[in-house]
PDB file of C-alpha atoms and ligand atoms in Angstrom:
ATOM      1  CA  MET U   1      -0.035   0.021   0.008  1.00 29.00           C
ATOM      2  CA  ILE U   2       1.092   3.492  -0.765  1.00 33.00           C
ATOM      3  CA  ASP U   3       1.367   5.664   2.576  1.00 36.00           C
ATOM      4  CA  THR U   4      -0.621   8.243   1.001  1.00 37.00           C
ATOM      5  CA  THR U   5      -2.646   9.534  -1.866  1.00 39.00           C
ATOM      6  CA  ALA U   6      -3.077  13.092  -2.945  1.00 44.00           C
ATOM      7  CA  GLY U   7      -3.377  15.614  -5.801  1.00 44.00           C
ATOM      8  CA  PRO U   8      -6.740  17.544  -6.752  1.00 42.00           C
ATOM      9  CA  ALA U   9      -9.735  15.914  -4.930  1.00 42.00           C
ATOM     10  CA  ILE U  10     -11.697  13.718  -7.715  1.00 39.00           C
ATOM     11  CA  ASP U  11     -14.881  14.572  -6.028  1.00 38.00           C
ATOM     12  CA  PRO U  12     -17.643  16.081  -8.681  1.00 34.00           C
ATOM     13  CA  ARG U  13     -19.721  17.148  -5.689  1.00 33.00           C
ATOM     14  CA  GLY U  14     -17.176  19.248  -4.204  1.00 37.00           C
ATOM     15  CA  VAL U  15     -16.741  21.400  -7.379  1.00 36.00           C
ATOM     16  CA  ASN U  16     -17.908  25.037  -6.494  1.00 37.00           C
ATOM     17  CA  ALA U  17     -19.639  23.912  -3.492  1.00 41.00           C
ATOM     18  CA  GLY U  18     -18.365  26.743  -1.141  1.00 44.00           C
ATOM     19  CA  VAL U  19     -16.681  25.579   1.885  1.00 74.00           C
ATOM     20  CA  ALA U  20     -18.503  22.016   1.899  1.00 73.00           C
ATOM     21  CA  PRO U  21     -16.188  19.506   3.147  1.00 71.00           C
ATOM     22  CA  VAL U  22     -14.476  17.221   0.576  1.00 70.00           C
ATOM     23  CA  THR U  23     -14.197  13.707   0.921  1.00 63.00           C
ATOM     24  CA  TYR U  24     -11.753  11.176  -0.173  1.00 60.00           C
ATOM     25  CA  GLY U  25     -13.369   8.905  -3.261  1.00 60.00           C
ATOM     26  CA  HIS U  26     -17.012   8.490  -3.389  1.00 54.00           C
ATOM     27  CA  GLY U  27     -17.881  10.192  -0.066  1.00 56.00           C
ATOM     28  CA  GLU U  28     -18.389   6.633   2.303  1.00 67.00           C
ATOM     29  CA  ARG U  29     -15.631   8.425   4.382  1.00 72.00           C
ATOM     30  CA  PRO U  30     -16.311  11.235   6.751  1.00 76.00           C
ATOM     31  CA  PRO U  31     -14.321  14.211   6.126  1.00 79.00           C
ATOM     32  CA  ARG U  32     -11.290  14.912   8.166  1.00 85.00           C
ATOM     33  CA  GLY U  33     -10.674  18.456   8.977  1.00 88.00           C
ATOM     34  CA  ASP U  34     -12.732  21.691  10.114  1.00 89.00           C
ATOM     35  CA  TYR U  35     -14.049  22.946   6.743  1.00 92.00           C
ATOM     36  CA  ALA U  36     -16.273  25.154   8.754  1.00 90.00           C
ATOM     37  CA  GLN U  37     -13.288  27.447   9.454  1.00 87.00           C
ATOM     38  CA  ALA U  38     -12.306  27.721   5.794  1.00 93.00           C
ATOM     39  CA  ARG U  39     -12.413  30.781   3.658  1.00 94.00           C
ATOM     40  CA  SER U  40     -14.345  30.673   0.304  1.00 94.00           C
ATOM     41  CA  ASP U  41     -11.136  29.531  -1.324  1.00 95.00           C
ATOM     42  CA  TYR U  42     -10.741  26.909   0.927  1.00 95.00           C
ATOM     43  CA  THR U  43      -7.770  28.465   2.749  1.00 96.00           C
ATOM     44  CA  CYS U  44      -7.473  28.571   6.530  1.00 95.00           C
ATOM     45  CA  GLU U  45      -5.331  29.531   9.615  1.00 94.00           C
ATOM     46  CA  GLN U  46      -2.664  26.950  10.225  1.00 95.00           C
ATOM     47  CA  ASP U  47      -3.716  27.106  14.328  1.00 93.00           C
ATOM     48  CA  TRP U  48      -0.107  25.739  14.976  1.00 97.00           C
ATOM     49  CA  ASN U  49      -0.785  25.926  18.625  1.00 97.00           C
ATOM     50  CA  SER U  50      -3.251  23.386  18.451  1.00 96.00           C
ATOM     51  CA  TYR U  51      -0.520  21.005  17.785  1.00 97.00           C
ATOM     52  CA  SER U  52       0.055  18.260  20.478  1.00 97.00           C
ATOM     53  CA  ALA U  53       3.668  17.367  21.778  1.00 97.00           C
ATOM     54  CA  ALA U  54       2.816  13.834  20.243  1.00 97.00           C
ATOM     55  CA  ASP U  55       1.637  15.271  16.833  1.00 97.00           C
ATOM     56  CA  HIS U  56       5.153  17.237  16.597  1.00 98.00           C
ATOM     57  CA  ASP U  57       6.727  13.843  17.800  1.00 97.00           C
ATOM     58  CA  LEU U  58       4.894  11.604  14.839  1.00 97.00           C
ATOM     59  CA  TYR U  59       5.954  14.458  12.281  1.00 98.00           C
ATOM     60  CA  ARG U  60       9.648  13.894  13.285  1.00 98.00           C
ATOM     61  CA  ARG U  61       9.686  10.172  13.212  1.00 97.00           C
ATOM     62  CA  LEU U  62       7.613  10.592   9.673  1.00 97.00           C
ATOM     63  CA  TYR U  63      10.563  12.974   8.515  1.00 98.00           C
ATOM     64  CA  GLU U  64      13.459  10.882  10.031  1.00 97.00           C
ATOM     65  CA  ARG U  65      12.469   7.818   8.233  1.00 97.00           C
ATOM     66  CA  GLN U  66      12.018   9.490   4.967  1.00 97.00           C
ATOM     67  CA  ALA U  67      15.091  11.360   5.506  1.00 97.00           C
ATOM     68  CA  ALA U  68      17.143   8.340   6.158  1.00 97.00           C
ATOM     69  CA  GLN U  69      16.353   6.940   2.824  1.00 96.00           C
ATOM     70  CA  LEU U  70      16.710   9.541   0.275  1.00 98.00           C
ATOM     71  CA  THR U  71      20.012   9.350  -0.857  1.00 97.00           C
ATOM     72  CA  GLY U  72      20.480   7.335  -3.943  1.00 97.00           C
ATOM     73  CA  LEU U  73      16.409   7.247  -4.340  1.00 98.00           C
ATOM     74  CA  ALA U  74      15.421  10.827  -4.313  1.00 98.00           C
ATOM     75  CA  CYS U  75      16.328  13.318  -7.061  1.00 98.00           C
ATOM     76  CA  ASP U  76      19.301  15.924  -6.002  1.00 98.00           C
ATOM     77  CA  GLU U  77      16.988  19.013  -6.364  1.00 97.00           C
ATOM     78  CA  PHE U  78      14.829  17.347  -3.684  1.00 98.00           C
ATOM     79  CA  ILE U  79      17.436  16.503  -1.456  1.00 98.00           C
ATOM     80  CA  ASP U  80      19.134  19.999  -1.735  1.00 97.00           C
ATOM     81  CA  ALA U  81      15.813  21.670  -0.453  1.00 97.00           C
ATOM     82  CA  VAL U  82      14.329  19.539   1.722  1.00 98.00           C
ATOM     83  CA  GLY U  83      16.443  21.077   4.564  1.00 97.00           C
ATOM     84  CA  GLN U  84      14.300  24.481   4.000  1.00 97.00           C
ATOM     85  CA  LEU U  85      11.586  22.672   5.720  1.00 97.00           C
ATOM     86  CA  GLY U  86      13.403  23.375   9.040  1.00 95.00           C
ATOM     87  CA  ALA U  87      14.428  21.130  11.920  1.00 94.00           C
ATOM     88  CA  PRO U  88      12.106  17.884  11.899  1.00 96.00           C
ATOM     89  CA  ALA U  89      11.421  18.396  15.779  1.00 96.00           C
ATOM     90  CA  GLN U  90       8.187  20.267  15.038  1.00 97.00           C
ATOM     91  CA  ILE U  91       5.635  20.863  12.420  1.00 98.00           C
ATOM     92  CA  PRO U  92       6.701  23.744  10.451  1.00 98.00           C
ATOM     93  CA  ARG U  93       5.092  27.041  10.810  1.00 98.00           C
ATOM     94  CA  PHE U  94       3.502  27.752   7.351  1.00 98.00           C
ATOM     95  CA  ASP U  95       4.126  31.453   7.802  1.00 97.00           C
ATOM     96  CA  ALA U  96       8.212  30.967   8.215  1.00 97.00           C
ATOM     97  CA  LEU U  97       8.185  28.467   5.263  1.00 97.00           C
ATOM     98  CA  SER U  98       6.386  30.758   2.987  1.00 98.00           C
ATOM     99  CA  ASP U  99       8.924  33.589   3.965  1.00 98.00           C
ATOM    100  CA  LYS U 100      11.613  31.501   2.450  1.00 97.00           C
ATOM    101  CA  LEU U 101       9.523  30.209  -0.484  1.00 98.00           C
ATOM    102  CA  ARG U 102       8.746  33.800  -1.465  1.00 98.00           C
ATOM    103  CA  ARG U 103      12.207  34.684  -1.687  1.00 98.00           C
ATOM    104  CA  ALA U 104      13.299  31.367  -3.476  1.00 97.00           C
ATOM    105  CA  THR U 105      10.721  31.006  -6.400  1.00 98.00           C
ATOM    106  CA  GLY U 106       7.764  33.481  -5.163  1.00 98.00           C
ATOM    107  CA  TRP U 107       5.575  30.626  -4.241  1.00 98.00           C
ATOM    108  CA  GLU U 108       3.880  30.185  -0.370  1.00 98.00           C
ATOM    109  CA  VAL U 109       2.027  27.553   1.367  1.00 98.00           C
ATOM    110  CA  VAL U 110      -1.496  28.173   2.838  1.00 98.00           C
ATOM    111  CA  ALA U 111      -3.398  25.981   4.896  1.00 97.00           C
ATOM    112  CA  VAL U 112      -6.681  24.218   4.218  1.00 97.00           C
ATOM    113  CA  PRO U 113      -8.944  21.767   5.930  1.00 95.00           C
ATOM    114  CA  GLY U 114      -7.862  18.645   3.703  1.00 92.00           C
ATOM    115  CA  LEU U 115      -8.682  17.800   0.346  1.00 91.00           C
ATOM    116  CA  ILE U 116     -10.462  20.658  -1.643  1.00 92.00           C
ATOM    117  CA  PRO U 117     -12.222  20.942  -4.782  1.00 91.00           C
ATOM    118  CA  GLU U 118     -10.341  20.691  -8.312  1.00 90.00           C
ATOM    119  CA  GLU U 119     -11.041  24.358  -9.301  1.00 91.00           C
ATOM    120  CA  ALA U 120      -9.927  25.739  -5.730  1.00 94.00           C
ATOM    121  CA  PHE U 121      -7.056  23.881  -6.105  1.00 95.00           C
ATOM    122  CA  PHE U 122      -6.185  24.644  -9.731  1.00 94.00           C
ATOM    123  CA  SER U 123      -6.964  28.454  -8.718  1.00 95.00           C
ATOM    124  CA  LEU U 124      -4.427  28.190  -5.576  1.00 97.00           C
ATOM    125  CA  LEU U 125      -1.650  26.941  -7.910  1.00 97.00           C
ATOM    126  CA  SER U 126      -2.325  29.337 -10.633  1.00 96.00           C
ATOM    127  CA  ARG U 127      -1.449  31.923  -8.286  1.00 97.00           C
ATOM    128  CA  ARG U 128       1.805  30.314  -6.886  1.00 98.00           C
ATOM    129  CA  ARG U 129      -0.016  29.286  -3.697  1.00 98.00           C
ATOM    130  CA  PHE U 130       0.344  25.527  -2.340  1.00 98.00           C
ATOM    131  CA  PRO U 131      -2.466  24.090  -0.229  1.00 98.00           C
ATOM    132  CA  VAL U 132      -1.036  22.239   2.721  1.00 98.00           C
ATOM    133  CA  THR U 133      -3.520  20.048   4.940  1.00 97.00           C
ATOM    134  CA  GLY U 134      -3.356  21.262   8.527  1.00 96.00           C
ATOM    135  CA  TRP U 135      -3.724  18.156  10.328  1.00 96.00           C
ATOM    136  CA  ILE U 136      -1.435  15.316  10.689  1.00 96.00           C
ATOM    137  CA  ARG U 137      -2.425  11.617  10.742  1.00 95.00           C
ATOM    138  CA  LYS U 138      -2.805   9.581  13.768  1.00 94.00           C
ATOM    139  CA  PRO U 139       0.000   7.265  15.107  1.00 94.00           C
ATOM    140  CA  GLU U 140      -1.782   4.189  14.064  1.00 93.00           C
ATOM    141  CA  GLU U 141      -1.521   5.750  10.537  1.00 93.00           C
ATOM    142  CA  PHE U 142       2.107   5.745  10.621  1.00 92.00           C
ATOM    143  CA  ASP U 143       2.482   3.633   7.846  1.00 89.00           C
ATOM    144  CA  TYR U 144      -0.363   4.389   5.823  1.00 86.00           C
ATOM    145  CA  VAL U 145      -2.972   7.189   5.715  1.00 87.00           C
ATOM    146  CA  VAL U 146      -5.515   7.383   3.027  1.00 84.00           C
ATOM    147  CA  GLU U 147      -5.747  11.530   2.422  1.00 88.00           C
ATOM    148  CA  PRO U 148      -2.805  13.199   2.300  1.00 93.00           C
ATOM    149  CA  ASP U 149      -1.797  14.987   5.557  1.00 96.00           C
ATOM    150  CA  VAL U 150       0.547  17.750   6.492  1.00 97.00           C
ATOM    151  CA  PHE U 151       3.384  15.473   6.423  1.00 97.00           C
ATOM    152  CA  HIS U 152       2.703  14.271   2.919  1.00 96.00           C
ATOM    153  CA  ASP U 153       1.884  17.914   1.869  1.00 97.00           C
ATOM    154  CA  LEU U 154       4.993  19.412   3.377  1.00 98.00           C
ATOM    155  CA  PHE U 155       7.848  16.727   2.990  1.00 98.00           C
ATOM    156  CA  GLY U 156       6.640  15.046  -0.545  1.00 97.00           C
ATOM    157  CA  HIS U 157       5.431  18.774  -2.248  1.00 98.00           C
ATOM    158  CA  VAL U 158       6.925  21.545  -0.595  1.00 98.00           C
ATOM    159  CA  PRO U 159      10.929  21.043  -1.148  1.00 98.00           C
ATOM    160  CA  LEU U 160      10.873  21.044  -4.725  1.00 98.00           C
ATOM    161  CA  LEU U 161       8.885  24.337  -4.798  1.00 98.00           C
ATOM    162  CA  PHE U 162      12.123  25.845  -4.225  1.00 98.00           C
ATOM    163  CA  ASN U 163      13.390  24.634  -7.629  1.00 97.00           C
ATOM    164  CA  PRO U 164      12.649  27.349 -10.211  1.00 97.00           C
ATOM    165  CA  MET U 165      11.602  24.951 -12.857  1.00 96.00           C
ATOM    166  CA  PHE U 166       9.616  22.700 -11.033  1.00 97.00           C
ATOM    167  CA  ALA U 167       7.898  25.715  -9.372  1.00 97.00           C
ATOM    168  CA  ASP U 168       6.838  27.419 -12.630  1.00 96.00           C
ATOM    169  CA  TYR U 169       5.695  23.761 -13.992  1.00 95.00           C
ATOM    170  CA  MET U 170       3.304  23.694 -10.729  1.00 96.00           C
ATOM    171  CA  GLN U 171       2.014  26.994 -11.774  1.00 96.00           C
ATOM    172  CA  ALA U 172       1.409  25.980 -15.372  1.00 94.00           C
ATOM    173  CA  TYR U 173      -0.090  23.025 -14.035  1.00 94.00           C
ATOM    174  CA  GLY U 174      -2.749  25.197 -12.182  1.00 94.00           C
ATOM    175  CA  ALA U 175      -3.389  27.498 -14.765  1.00 93.00           C
ATOM    176  CA  GLY U 176      -3.862  24.512 -17.196  1.00 91.00           C
ATOM    177  CA  GLY U 177      -6.355  23.052 -14.650  1.00 90.00           C
ATOM    178  CA  LEU U 178      -8.612  25.969 -14.814  1.00 90.00           C
ATOM    179  CA  LYS U 179      -8.701  25.746 -18.623  1.00 87.00           C
ATOM    180  CA  ALA U 180      -9.502  22.132 -18.430  1.00 86.00           C
ATOM    181  CA  SER U 181     -12.177  22.730 -15.875  1.00 80.00           C
ATOM    182  CA  ARG U 182     -13.972  24.689 -18.688  1.00 82.00           C
ATOM    183  CA  LEU U 183     -13.327  21.945 -21.187  1.00 82.00           C
ATOM    184  CA  GLU U 184     -14.551  19.156 -19.065  1.00 81.00           C
ATOM    185  CA  SER U 185     -11.072  17.463 -19.325  1.00 86.00           C
ATOM    186  CA  CYS U 186      -9.850  17.419 -15.448  1.00 87.00           C
ATOM    187  CA  GLU U 187      -9.512  13.738 -15.657  1.00 89.00           C
ATOM    188  CA  TYR U 188      -6.684  13.857 -18.178  1.00 92.00           C
ATOM    189  CA  LEU U 189      -5.063  16.739 -16.222  1.00 91.00           C
ATOM    190  CA  ALA U 190      -5.554  14.753 -12.966  1.00 92.00           C
ATOM    191  CA  ARG U 191      -3.612  12.008 -14.517  1.00 94.00           C
ATOM    192  CA  LEU U 192      -0.809  14.128 -15.392  1.00 95.00           C
ATOM    193  CA  TYR U 193      -0.757  15.394 -12.071  1.00 95.00           C
ATOM    194  CA  TRP U 194      -0.436  11.986 -10.575  1.00 95.00           C
ATOM    195  CA  TYR U 195       2.007  10.492 -12.692  1.00 97.00           C
ATOM    196  CA  THR U 196       4.324  13.496 -12.415  1.00 97.00           C
ATOM    197  CA  VAL U 197       3.905  15.509  -9.383  1.00 96.00           C
ATOM    198  CA  GLU U 198       2.871  12.575  -7.173  1.00 96.00           C
ATOM    199  CA  PHE U 199       4.461   9.659  -8.756  1.00 97.00           C
ATOM    200  CA  GLY U 200       7.252  11.062 -11.049  1.00 98.00           C
ATOM    201  CA  LEU U 201      10.526   9.815 -11.733  1.00 98.00           C
ATOM    202  CA  ILE U 202      13.360  11.541 -13.292  1.00 98.00           C
ATOM    203  CA  ASP U 203      16.649  10.091 -15.165  1.00 98.00           C
ATOM    204  CA  THR U 204      19.858  11.313 -13.925  1.00 97.00           C
ATOM    205  CA  PRO U 205      23.372  10.539 -14.640  1.00 97.00           C
ATOM    206  CA  ALA U 206      23.660   8.944 -11.489  1.00 97.00           C
ATOM    207  CA  GLY U 207      20.798   6.542 -12.286  1.00 97.00           C
ATOM    208  CA  LEU U 208      16.890   6.798 -11.887  1.00 98.00           C
ATOM    209  CA  ARG U 209      15.754   9.122  -9.173  1.00 98.00           C
ATOM    210  CA  ALA U 210      12.294   9.715  -7.500  1.00 98.00           C
ATOM    211  CA  TYR U 211      10.899  13.474  -7.744  1.00 98.00           C
ATOM    212  CA  GLY U 212       7.161  12.496  -7.098  1.00 98.00           C
ATOM    213  CA  ALA U 213       5.613  13.457  -3.583  1.00 97.00           C
ATOM    214  CA  GLY U 214       3.691  10.322  -3.264  1.00 95.00           C
ATOM    215  CA  ILE U 215       6.381   8.253  -3.509  1.00 96.00           C
ATOM    216  CA  LEU U 216       8.987  10.603  -1.494  1.00 97.00           C
ATOM    217  CA  SER U 217       6.501  10.560   1.340  1.00 96.00           C
ATOM    218  CA  SER U 218       5.919   6.732   1.041  1.00 94.00           C
ATOM    219  CA  PRO U 219       8.312   4.547   3.405  1.00 91.00           C
ATOM    220  CA  GLY U 220       7.988   1.711   1.183  1.00 93.00           C
ATOM    221  CA  GLU U 221       7.288   2.934  -2.474  1.00 94.00           C
ATOM    222  CA  LEU U 222      10.383   5.177  -2.398  1.00 96.00           C
ATOM    223  CA  ARG U 223      12.672   2.231  -2.685  1.00 96.00           C
ATOM    224  CA  HIS U 224      10.090   0.057  -4.828  1.00 96.00           C
ATOM    225  CA  SER U 225       9.445   2.989  -7.661  1.00 97.00           C
ATOM    226  CA  VAL U 226      13.230   3.212  -8.034  1.00 97.00           C
ATOM    227  CA  THR U 227      14.805  -0.374  -7.657  1.00 96.00           C
ATOM    228  CA  SER U 228      12.077  -2.980  -7.923  1.00 97.00           C
ATOM    229  CA  HIS U 229      11.838  -5.155 -10.928  1.00 96.00           C
ATOM    230  CA  ASP U 230       8.164  -5.242 -10.661  1.00 95.00           C
ATOM    231  CA  PRO U 231       6.795  -1.893 -12.209  1.00 96.00           C
ATOM    232  CA  GLN U 232       7.422  -0.670 -15.623  1.00 96.00           C
ATOM    233  CA  ARG U 233       9.251   2.648 -16.165  1.00 98.00           C
ATOM    234  CA  LEU U 234       7.976   4.249 -19.399  1.00 97.00           C
ATOM    235  CA  GLY U 235       9.619   7.545 -21.029  1.00 97.00           C
ATOM    236  CA  PHE U 236       7.463  10.538 -20.400  1.00 97.00           C
ATOM    237  CA  ASP U 237       4.812  11.389 -23.056  1.00 96.00           C
ATOM    238  CA  ILE U 238       1.876  13.669 -22.255  1.00 95.00           C
ATOM    239  CA  GLU U 239      -0.616  12.096 -24.546  1.00 95.00           C
ATOM    240  CA  ARG U 240       0.193   8.460 -22.994  1.00 96.00           C
ATOM    241  CA  ILE U 241       0.017   9.764 -19.648  1.00 96.00           C
ATOM    242  CA  MET U 242      -3.526  11.321 -20.176  1.00 95.00           C
ATOM    243  CA  ARG U 243      -4.609   8.035 -21.382  1.00 95.00           C
ATOM    244  CA  THR U 244      -3.552   5.855 -18.538  1.00 96.00           C
ATOM    245  CA  ARG U 245      -5.629   4.916 -15.505  1.00 94.00           C
ATOM    246  CA  TYR U 246      -3.817   5.105 -12.189  1.00 92.00           C
ATOM    247  CA  LYS U 247      -4.363   3.045  -8.914  1.00 87.00           C
ATOM    248  CA  ILE U 248      -4.594   4.856  -5.733  1.00 85.00           C
ATOM    249  CA  ASP U 249      -4.591   1.618  -3.361  1.00 83.00           C
ATOM    250  CA  SER U 250      -1.343   0.083  -4.424  1.00 88.00           C
ATOM    251  CA  TYR U 251       1.965   0.671  -5.415  1.00 92.00           C
ATOM    252  CA  GLN U 252       1.941   2.049  -8.851  1.00 95.00           C
ATOM    253  CA  SER U 253       2.395  -0.452 -12.104  1.00 95.00           C
ATOM    254  CA  THR U 254       3.837   2.088 -14.279  1.00 97.00           C
ATOM    255  CA  TYR U 255       6.083   5.209 -13.627  1.00 98.00           C
ATOM    256  CA  PHE U 256       6.666   7.893 -16.213  1.00 98.00           C
ATOM    257  CA  VAL U 257      10.376   8.999 -16.492  1.00 98.00           C
ATOM    258  CA  ILE U 258      11.145  12.723 -17.211  1.00 98.00           C
ATOM    259  CA  ASP U 259      14.626  13.793 -18.524  1.00 97.00           C
ATOM    260  CA  SER U 260      14.546  16.973 -16.621  1.00 97.00           C
ATOM    261  CA  PHE U 261      12.237  19.459 -15.097  1.00 97.00           C
ATOM    262  CA  GLU U 262      12.848  21.938 -18.342  1.00 96.00           C
ATOM    263  CA  GLN U 263      11.286  18.652 -20.209  1.00 96.00           C
ATOM    264  CA  LEU U 264       8.178  18.719 -17.827  1.00 95.00           C
ATOM    265  CA  LEU U 265       7.841  22.498 -17.949  1.00 94.00           C
ATOM    266  CA  ASP U 266       8.003  22.618 -21.795  1.00 95.00           C
ATOM    267  CA  ALA U 267       5.525  20.022 -21.939  1.00 93.00           C
ATOM    268  CA  THR U 268       2.712  22.446 -20.504  1.00 89.00           C
ATOM    269  CA  ALA U 269       3.847  25.234 -23.343  1.00 88.00           C
ATOM    270  CA  PRO U 270       1.310  23.893 -26.066  1.00 89.00           C
ATOM    271  CA  ASP U 271      -2.348  24.560 -25.476  1.00 88.00           C
ATOM    272  CA  PHE U 272      -3.654  21.400 -24.121  1.00 90.00           C
ATOM    273  CA  LYS U 273      -7.037  21.559 -26.097  1.00 90.00           C
ATOM    274  CA  PRO U 274      -6.258  19.584 -29.282  1.00 91.00           C
ATOM    275  CA  ILE U 275      -4.190  17.073 -26.854  1.00 92.00           C
ATOM    276  CA  TYR U 276      -7.626  16.686 -25.136  1.00 92.00           C
ATOM    277  CA  GLN U 277      -9.489  15.919 -28.368  1.00 92.00           C
ATOM    278  CA  ARG U 278      -7.004  13.459 -29.475  1.00 93.00           C
ATOM    279  CA  VAL U 279      -6.972  11.778 -26.334  1.00 93.00           C
ATOM    280  CA  ALA U 280     -10.532  11.496 -25.971  1.00 92.00           C
ATOM    281  CA  GLY U 281     -10.455   9.615 -29.458  1.00 92.00           C
ATOM    282  CA  LEU U 282      -8.206   7.254 -28.132  1.00 93.00           C
ATOM    283  CA  ARG U 283      -8.509   3.897 -26.076  1.00 94.00           C
ATOM    284  CA  GLU U 284      -7.890   4.434 -22.328  1.00 95.00           C
ATOM    285  CA  LEU U 285      -5.071   2.167 -21.092  1.00 95.00           C
ATOM    286  CA  ALA U 286      -4.596   0.200 -18.077  1.00 95.00           C
ATOM    287  CA  ALA U 287      -2.283   1.039 -15.294  1.00 94.00           C
ATOM    288  CA  ASP U 288      -0.183  -1.710 -16.172  1.00 93.00           C
ATOM    289  CA  GLU U 289      -0.480  -1.674 -20.008  1.00 93.00           C
ATOM    290  CA  THR U 290       2.424  -1.413 -22.319  1.00 92.00           C
ATOM    291  CA  VAL U 291       2.044  -0.153 -26.109  1.00 92.00           C
ATOM    292  CA  PRO U 292       4.383  -0.531 -29.181  1.00 92.00           C
ATOM    293  CA  SER U 293       5.534   3.269 -28.895  1.00 93.00           C
ATOM    294  CA  ASP U 294       6.299   3.031 -24.958  1.00 93.00           C
ATOM    295  CA  ARG U 295      10.052   3.850 -24.428  1.00 94.00           C
ATOM    296  CA  VAL U 296      10.617   1.553 -21.719  1.00 93.00           C
ATOM    297  CA  PHE U 297      13.702   1.885 -19.210  1.00 93.00           C
TER     298      PHE U 297
HETATM  299 FE1  LIG W   1      -0.082  15.124  -2.830  1.00 58.50          FE
END
């Protein structure tokens, strides 16, 4: 099992629902987080003083477990920036982190109660504001939590926002998302997020490395994604990705590999509308399928 799933909330009921709670999957689970405190754009105060000593200790243990296995598995850009989160002894204050991020790339982190609707998510990204869940998992969820919590969002996502190229990609993704909402193509864009921002690998002179937040915040999938012989690893291809379904309840069976963050950013430059039209005319691919045009690593 992956330790977290994440990204834009795939919940059609949540779109434009004010500050109605957003639940994971099809709404069988009760929402976590206090949506009554959120503003109309779904942001809220971090309420740092509400974290208990046990919360901070849980964050520290999660951080230290992941940090110990980054070498040789995480990309250098991530390793170089993870220290910007500050000492792992306490859950970071978002305000202080935002001060550093603004100076580096013009991004900031904002607190949200949990999953938020797609349009709210895209809108925040397009304004270089990264939504971070306020609450932390329970101790019994140390190895696995269904919804993204503060550890996944901070440790997994925030370090690469210090990288100028990746930071620009995230903003371009948000702007593309707002357009996709109008074109009813959000599923295609969700797949792009999934296979890049959450579960992306990058080819480096030293070998394959992880840059996706879902991998980097997962105790088991980090090593699995880079070293296991089980999954297939395919060259980045935006149309191929948009055709490909993904798994939310197990390790990925396919990872897509970029050559550089520049390649990722360049891929967002063209207008996606003709891409959506082409992809709509093609057969969907299963998460573990291979097609002849794939560049297999
Ligand atoms: Fe995530």
